[in-house]
Amino acid sequence: MYTMIEHHEQSGDFPYKPMLVALIFFAITMLYIGAVVVSNRHYRKWPRYRIYCWCAGVWCAALAIIGPLADRGHTDFTAHMTGHLLLGMLAPLLTVLAAPAALVLRSLKISSARRFSRILKSRFMHFFMHPFTASLLDIGGLWVLYTTGLYEAMHKNMLINIAVHIHVFLAGYLFTASIIYMNPVSHRFSFKYRAAMLIMAFAGHSILSKIIYASPQEGVPIEQVKNGAQFMYFGGDAIELLMITIFCYQWYKGAVLRNQ
């Protein structure tokens, strides 16, 4: 039977390279700031809060992948679940609030911006930015991770481990961006429809945390599973509440503008 302790003994076979990964996250941070500098030369100043959101979001993701929390996550399910909340929920929310696609459009030359805009309006992007598709990829992916052998496999295979981390962030970003419109979108769904998708996704997340609590992963100490499931439930609620607040504010603001 594979256990997290056994993984800890094997983890030296495929560790992340902390310095290399840190440099990548630093480069991502600086690319955004560089785009802000370029944008500010031609348009009004880019809001500072968006810069702060981008930096915070990028480094929330970094904390989930490298550093003490990430290392502990290999042997402690509670730490692993903390990383899940950072990488799959908080980092996507913060980076969506930073509106990176809108910034790219402002910082590119007109011809390049038009090409990028066509990509955003493509059927491919429309499919993945549909709230139902995005919620299915996000919450459905978590169900696959924690109710199948994928969780065990990601601790044995480096490529699976990397793929899971990438999917958790991208799926979380697509879902958040499909509900909270900060970037240009090809088709705007109604607030009522997005609210329904939001409720469905949050319900799926909550139910999954209860299933994890009731049916612990094999090879993981029961106490860690229960603590991790509770953290997933209550920590997820806190981030969900923040997302709901932003969504409701946009809904209220849109209603006020329509009534003026």
mmCIF file of C-alpha atoms in Angstrom:
data_model
loop_
_atom_site.group_PDB
_atom_site.id
_atom_site.type_symbol
_atom_site.label_atom_id
_atom_site.label_comp_id
_atom_site.label_asym_id
_atom_site.label_seq_id
_atom_site.Cartn_x
_atom_site.Cartn_y
_atom_site.Cartn_z
ATOM 1 C CA MET A 1 0.000 0.000 0.000
ATOM 2 C CA TYR A 2 1.408 3.370 -1.039
ATOM 3 C CA THR A 3 1.564 5.905 1.753
ATOM 4 C CA MET A 4 2.510 9.555 2.030
ATOM 5 C CA ILE A 5 5.527 8.487 4.093
ATOM 6 C CA GLU A 6 6.683 6.313 1.209
ATOM 7 C CA HIS A 7 6.217 9.255 -1.095
ATOM 8 C CA HIS A 8 8.353 11.369 1.199
ATOM 9 C CA GLU A 9 11.127 8.816 0.856
ATOM 10 C CA GLN A 10 10.749 8.803 -2.935
ATOM 11 C CA SER A 11 10.208 12.518 -3.423
ATOM 12 C CA GLY A 12 13.849 13.088 -4.165
ATOM 13 C CA ASP A 13 13.238 11.393 -7.529
ATOM 14 C CA PHE A 14 11.295 14.342 -8.907
ATOM 15 C CA PRO A 15 11.551 17.486 -6.794
ATOM 16 C CA TYR A 16 10.644 20.853 -8.244
ATOM 17 C CA LYS A 17 13.677 23.064 -8.766
ATOM 18 C CA PRO A 18 12.831 25.895 -6.341
ATOM 19 C CA MET A 19 15.148 28.511 -7.810
ATOM 20 C CA LEU A 20 14.064 27.829 -11.394
ATOM 21 C CA VAL A 21 10.363 27.912 -10.492
ATOM 22 C CA ALA A 22 10.852 31.069 -8.411
ATOM 23 C CA LEU A 23 12.555 32.739 -11.390
ATOM 24 C CA ILE A 24 9.599 31.799 -13.599
ATOM 25 C CA PHE A 25 7.132 33.350 -11.172
ATOM 26 C CA PHE A 26 9.351 36.430 -10.860
ATOM 27 C CA ALA A 27 9.436 36.743 -14.651
ATOM 28 C CA ILE A 28 5.625 36.463 -14.813
ATOM 29 C CA THR A 29 5.340 39.219 -12.221
ATOM 30 C CA MET A 30 7.760 41.500 -14.080
ATOM 31 C CA LEU A 31 6.076 40.880 -17.456
ATOM 32 C CA TYR A 32 2.838 42.191 -16.011
ATOM 33 C CA ILE A 33 4.541 45.232 -14.503
ATOM 34 C CA GLY A 34 6.335 45.853 -17.806
ATOM 35 C CA ALA A 35 2.995 45.734 -19.637
ATOM 36 C CA VAL A 36 1.628 48.281 -17.144
ATOM 37 C CA VAL A 37 4.528 50.636 -17.898
ATOM 38 C CA VAL A 38 3.900 50.345 -21.650
ATOM 39 C CA SER A 39 0.149 50.791 -21.212
ATOM 40 C CA ASN A 40 0.534 53.876 -19.027
ATOM 41 C CA ARG A 41 2.438 55.651 -21.801
ATOM 42 C CA HIS A 42 -0.634 55.677 -24.048
ATOM 43 C CA TYR A 43 -3.662 55.392 -21.784
ATOM 44 C CA ARG A 44 -4.779 56.503 -18.353
ATOM 45 C CA LYS A 45 -2.960 54.958 -15.421
ATOM 46 C CA TRP A 46 -3.600 51.283 -14.836
ATOM 47 C CA PRO A 47 -5.290 50.842 -11.409
ATOM 48 C CA ARG A 48 -2.779 50.031 -8.704
ATOM 49 C CA TYR A 49 -5.056 47.535 -7.010
ATOM 50 C CA ARG A 50 -4.821 45.370 -10.129
ATOM 51 C CA ILE A 51 -1.030 45.340 -9.890
ATOM 52 C CA TYR A 52 -1.282 44.310 -6.239
ATOM 53 C CA CYS A 53 -3.810 41.597 -7.126
ATOM 54 C CA TRP A 54 -1.537 40.211 -9.832
ATOM 55 C CA CYS A 55 1.522 40.096 -7.582
ATOM 56 C CA ALA A 56 -0.441 38.537 -4.721
ATOM 57 C CA GLY A 57 -2.080 35.989 -7.029
ATOM 58 C CA VAL A 58 1.172 34.929 -8.682
ATOM 59 C CA TRP A 59 2.920 34.420 -5.371
ATOM 60 C CA CYS A 60 -0.056 32.592 -3.841
ATOM 61 C CA ALA A 61 0.387 30.126 -6.694
ATOM 62 C CA ALA A 62 4.131 30.024 -6.048
ATOM 63 C CA LEU A 63 3.603 29.193 -2.361
ATOM 64 C CA ALA A 64 1.505 26.201 -3.382
ATOM 65 C CA ILE A 65 4.255 24.835 -5.637
ATOM 66 C CA ILE A 66 7.553 25.680 -3.957
ATOM 67 C CA GLY A 67 8.675 26.447 -0.429
ATOM 68 C CA PRO A 68 7.872 24.998 3.009
ATOM 69 C CA LEU A 69 4.119 24.660 2.429
ATOM 70 C CA ALA A 70 4.615 22.785 -0.840
ATOM 71 C CA ASP A 71 7.240 20.500 0.710
ATOM 72 C CA ARG A 72 4.991 19.737 3.660
ATOM 73 C CA GLY A 73 2.087 19.082 1.309
ATOM 74 C CA HIS A 74 3.791 15.865 0.160
ATOM 75 C CA THR A 75 3.434 14.327 3.621
ATOM 76 C CA ASP A 76 0.630 16.329 5.251
ATOM 77 C CA PHE A 77 -2.844 16.293 3.694
ATOM 78 C CA THR A 78 -3.855 19.484 5.517
ATOM 79 C CA ALA A 79 -0.899 21.327 4.009
ATOM 80 C CA HIS A 80 -1.772 19.828 0.623
ATOM 81 C CA MET A 81 -5.321 21.151 0.932
ATOM 82 C CA THR A 82 -3.991 24.582 1.913
ATOM 83 C CA GLY A 83 -2.007 24.559 -1.308
ATOM 84 C CA HIS A 84 -5.159 23.556 -3.195
ATOM 85 C CA LEU A 85 -7.030 26.588 -1.851
ATOM 86 C CA LEU A 86 -4.158 28.902 -2.742
ATOM 87 C CA LEU A 87 -3.527 27.485 -6.216
ATOM 88 C CA GLY A 88 -7.060 26.607 -7.279
ATOM 89 C CA MET A 89 -9.156 29.344 -5.667
ATOM 90 C CA LEU A 90 -7.349 32.376 -4.243
ATOM 91 C CA ALA A 91 -4.638 32.741 -6.920
ATOM 92 C CA PRO A 92 -7.177 32.500 -9.788
ATOM 93 C CA LEU A 93 -9.475 35.050 -8.140
ATOM 94 C CA LEU A 94 -6.653 37.539 -7.594
ATOM 95 C CA THR A 95 -5.225 37.137 -11.101
ATOM 96 C CA VAL A 96 -8.677 37.541 -12.671
ATOM 97 C CA LEU A 97 -9.129 40.781 -10.710
ATOM 98 C CA ALA A 98 -5.819 41.914 -12.235
ATOM 99 C CA ALA A 99 -7.464 41.745 -15.716
ATOM 100 C CA PRO A 100 -4.361 40.468 -17.580
ATOM 101 C CA ALA A 101 -6.131 40.075 -20.948
ATOM 102 C CA ALA A 102 -7.350 43.673 -20.851
ATOM 103 C CA LEU A 103 -3.820 44.816 -20.008
ATOM 104 C CA VAL A 104 -2.355 42.837 -22.907
ATOM 105 C CA LEU A 105 -4.783 44.531 -25.316
ATOM 106 C CA ARG A 106 -3.746 47.947 -24.008
ATOM 107 C CA SER A 107 -0.017 47.247 -24.218
ATOM 108 C CA LEU A 108 0.125 45.676 -27.710
ATOM 109 C CA LYS A 109 0.320 47.494 -31.025
ATOM 110 C CA ILE A 110 -3.020 47.873 -32.802
ATOM 111 C CA SER A 111 -2.374 45.070 -35.309
ATOM 112 C CA SER A 112 -1.238 42.651 -32.605
ATOM 113 C CA ALA A 113 -4.113 43.676 -30.326
ATOM 114 C CA ARG A 114 -6.592 42.867 -33.100
ATOM 115 C CA ARG A 115 -5.098 39.405 -33.554
ATOM 116 C CA PHE A 116 -5.214 38.807 -29.812
ATOM 117 C CA SER A 117 -8.810 40.038 -29.730
ATOM 118 C CA ARG A 118 -9.746 37.529 -32.455
ATOM 119 C CA ILE A 119 -8.286 34.764 -30.295
ATOM 120 C CA LEU A 120 -10.387 35.894 -27.334
ATOM 121 C CA LYS A 121 -13.485 35.851 -29.547
ATOM 122 C CA SER A 122 -12.729 32.464 -31.125
ATOM 123 C CA ARG A 123 -15.008 29.443 -30.745
ATOM 124 C CA PHE A 124 -12.214 27.717 -28.830
ATOM 125 C CA MET A 125 -12.160 30.417 -26.157
ATOM 126 C CA HIS A 126 -15.952 30.694 -26.170
ATOM 127 C CA PHE A 127 -16.203 26.978 -25.379
ATOM 128 C CA PHE A 128 -13.776 27.088 -22.447
ATOM 129 C CA MET A 129 -15.084 30.417 -21.139
ATOM 130 C CA HIS A 130 -18.661 29.143 -21.017
ATOM 131 C CA PRO A 131 -19.620 29.098 -17.306
ATOM 132 C CA PHE A 132 -20.878 25.513 -17.492
ATOM 133 C CA THR A 133 -17.746 24.201 -19.232
ATOM 134 C CA ALA A 134 -15.466 26.139 -16.903
ATOM 135 C CA SER A 135 -17.275 24.941 -13.759
ATOM 136 C CA LEU A 136 -17.187 21.349 -15.028
ATOM 137 C CA LEU A 137 -13.437 21.547 -15.642
ATOM 138 C CA ASP A 138 -12.826 23.167 -12.258
ATOM 139 C CA ILE A 139 -15.061 21.246 -9.854
ATOM 140 C CA GLY A 140 -15.212 18.098 -11.972
ATOM 141 C CA GLY A 141 -11.426 18.011 -12.052
ATOM 142 C CA LEU A 142 -11.304 18.102 -8.258
ATOM 143 C CA TRP A 143 -13.789 15.229 -8.019
ATOM 144 C CA VAL A 144 -11.581 13.175 -10.322
ATOM 145 C CA LEU A 145 -8.502 14.078 -8.278
ATOM 146 C CA TYR A 146 -9.912 13.128 -4.881
ATOM 147 C CA THR A 147 -12.294 10.272 -5.712
ATOM 148 C CA THR A 148 -10.065 8.235 -8.032
ATOM 149 C CA GLY A 149 -6.482 7.012 -7.954
ATOM 150 C CA LEU A 150 -5.219 10.281 -9.446
ATOM 151 C CA TYR A 151 -4.270 11.724 -6.055
ATOM 152 C CA GLU A 152 -2.029 8.741 -5.368
ATOM 153 C CA ALA A 153 -0.648 8.816 -8.913
ATOM 154 C CA MET A 154 0.334 12.484 -8.715
ATOM 155 C CA HIS A 155 2.590 11.661 -5.770
ATOM 156 C CA LYS A 156 4.329 8.935 -7.729
ATOM 157 C CA ASN A 157 4.787 10.508 -11.153
ATOM 158 C CA MET A 158 6.383 13.888 -11.847
ATOM 159 C CA LEU A 159 4.510 14.579 -15.099
ATOM 160 C CA ILE A 160 1.149 13.806 -13.515
ATOM 161 C CA ASN A 161 2.082 16.007 -10.552
ATOM 162 C CA ILE A 162 2.903 18.928 -12.836
ATOM 163 C CA ALA A 163 -0.189 18.359 -14.997
ATOM 164 C CA VAL A 164 -2.462 18.349 -11.930
ATOM 165 C CA HIS A 165 -0.993 21.620 -10.630
ATOM 166 C CA ILE A 166 -1.376 23.297 -14.030
ATOM 167 C CA HIS A 167 -4.944 22.056 -14.403
ATOM 168 C CA VAL A 168 -5.963 23.157 -10.894
ATOM 169 C CA PHE A 169 -4.831 26.733 -11.549
ATOM 170 C CA LEU A 170 -6.043 27.070 -15.148
ATOM 171 C CA ALA A 171 -9.424 25.501 -14.393
ATOM 172 C CA GLY A 172 -9.809 27.782 -11.373
ATOM 173 C CA TYR A 173 -8.870 30.799 -13.495
ATOM 174 C CA LEU A 174 -11.277 29.913 -16.320
ATOM 175 C CA PHE A 175 -14.126 29.353 -13.872
ATOM 176 C CA THR A 176 -13.521 32.629 -12.040
ATOM 177 C CA ALA A 177 -13.121 34.569 -15.298
ATOM 178 C CA SER A 178 -16.344 33.038 -16.648
ATOM 179 C CA ILE A 179 -18.283 34.333 -13.632
ATOM 180 C CA ILE A 180 -16.579 37.650 -12.843
ATOM 181 C CA TYR A 181 -16.082 39.732 -15.978
ATOM 182 C CA MET A 182 -12.869 41.718 -15.622
ATOM 183 C CA ASN A 183 -11.414 40.791 -19.020
ATOM 184 C CA PRO A 184 -12.957 41.079 -22.516
ATOM 185 C CA VAL A 185 -15.286 38.140 -23.270
ATOM 186 C CA SER A 186 -16.785 36.951 -26.559
ATOM 187 C CA HIS A 187 -20.256 36.467 -25.084
ATOM 188 C CA ARG A 188 -21.697 37.862 -21.873
ATOM 189 C CA PHE A 189 -24.011 35.529 -20.018
ATOM 190 C CA SER A 190 -26.713 36.975 -17.800
ATOM 191 C CA PHE A 191 -26.116 37.519 -14.099
ATOM 192 C CA LYS A 192 -28.876 35.035 -13.288
ATOM 193 C CA TYR A 193 -27.280 32.297 -15.363
ATOM 194 C CA ARG A 194 -23.834 32.938 -13.915
ATOM 195 C CA ALA A 195 -25.316 32.988 -10.400
ATOM 196 C CA ALA A 196 -26.836 29.554 -11.027
ATOM 197 C CA MET A 197 -23.485 28.199 -12.220
ATOM 198 C CA LEU A 198 -21.804 29.760 -9.191
ATOM 199 C CA ILE A 199 -24.218 28.066 -6.787
ATOM 200 C CA MET A 200 -23.831 24.732 -8.573
ATOM 201 C CA ALA A 201 -20.032 24.892 -8.490
ATOM 202 C CA PHE A 202 -19.845 25.921 -4.840
ATOM 203 C CA ALA A 203 -22.273 23.159 -3.898
ATOM 204 C CA GLY A 204 -20.093 20.644 -5.727
ATOM 205 C CA HIS A 205 -17.019 21.888 -3.871
ATOM 206 C CA SER A 206 -18.746 21.646 -0.485
ATOM 207 C CA ILE A 207 -20.137 18.170 -1.157
ATOM 208 C CA LEU A 208 -16.707 16.958 -2.251
ATOM 209 C CA SER A 209 -15.132 18.201 0.990
ATOM 210 C CA LYS A 210 -17.725 16.200 2.961
ATOM 211 C CA ILE A 211 -17.048 13.079 0.890
ATOM 212 C CA ILE A 212 -13.312 13.446 1.523
ATOM 213 C CA TYR A 213 -14.056 13.771 5.250
ATOM 214 C CA ALA A 214 -16.239 10.659 5.254
ATOM 215 C CA SER A 215 -14.104 8.545 2.897
ATOM 216 C CA PRO A 216 -10.392 9.209 3.550
ATOM 217 C CA GLN A 217 -7.787 8.583 0.850
ATOM 218 C CA GLU A 218 -5.959 5.289 1.251
ATOM 219 C CA GLY A 219 -2.548 5.646 2.831
ATOM 220 C CA VAL A 220 -3.327 9.043 4.385
ATOM 221 C CA PRO A 221 -3.740 9.395 8.173
ATOM 222 C CA ILE A 222 -7.419 9.802 9.023
ATOM 223 C CA GLU A 223 -6.790 12.811 11.263
ATOM 224 C CA GLN A 224 -4.997 14.639 8.450
ATOM 225 C CA VAL A 225 -7.815 13.852 6.027
ATOM 226 C CA LYS A 226 -10.460 15.184 8.416
ATOM 227 C CA ASN A 227 -8.470 18.345 9.134
ATOM 228 C CA GLY A 228 -7.787 18.858 5.441
ATOM 229 C CA ALA A 229 -11.436 18.302 4.482
ATOM 230 C CA GLN A 230 -12.598 20.794 7.116
ATOM 231 C CA PHE A 231 -10.051 23.322 5.895
ATOM 232 C CA MET A 232 -11.232 22.758 2.328
ATOM 233 C CA TYR A 233 -14.835 23.340 3.432
ATOM 234 C CA PHE A 234 -14.394 26.410 5.642
ATOM 235 C CA GLY A 235 -11.411 27.917 3.803
ATOM 236 C CA GLY A 236 -13.240 27.426 0.526
ATOM 237 C CA ASP A 237 -16.281 29.161 2.009
ATOM 238 C CA ALA A 238 -14.180 32.221 2.872
ATOM 239 C CA ILE A 239 -12.820 32.562 -0.671
ATOM 240 C CA GLU A 240 -16.252 31.811 -2.147
ATOM 241 C CA LEU A 241 -17.757 34.568 0.003
ATOM 242 C CA LEU A 242 -15.218 37.023 -1.413
ATOM 243 C CA MET A 243 -16.062 35.926 -4.945
ATOM 244 C CA ILE A 244 -19.813 36.197 -4.266
ATOM 245 C CA THR A 245 -19.327 39.717 -2.873
ATOM 246 C CA ILE A 246 -17.493 40.849 -6.004
ATOM 247 C CA PHE A 247 -20.064 39.178 -8.265
ATOM 248 C CA CYS A 248 -22.998 40.767 -6.420
ATOM 249 C CA TYR A 249 -21.311 44.168 -6.548
ATOM 250 C CA GLN A 250 -20.980 43.846 -10.331
ATOM 251 C CA TRP A 251 -24.633 42.793 -10.542
ATOM 252 C CA TYR A 252 -25.724 45.759 -8.417
ATOM 253 C CA LYS A 253 -23.552 48.159 -10.390
ATOM 254 C CA GLY A 254 -24.967 46.861 -13.672
ATOM 255 C CA ALA A 255 -28.542 47.267 -12.402
ATOM 256 C CA VAL A 256 -27.856 50.870 -11.316
ATOM 257 C CA LEU A 257 -26.384 51.749 -14.721
ATOM 258 C CA ARG A 258 -29.384 50.253 -16.528
ATOM 259 C CA ASN A 259 -31.801 52.275 -14.405
ATOM 260 C CA GLN A 260 -30.069 55.606 -14.889
#
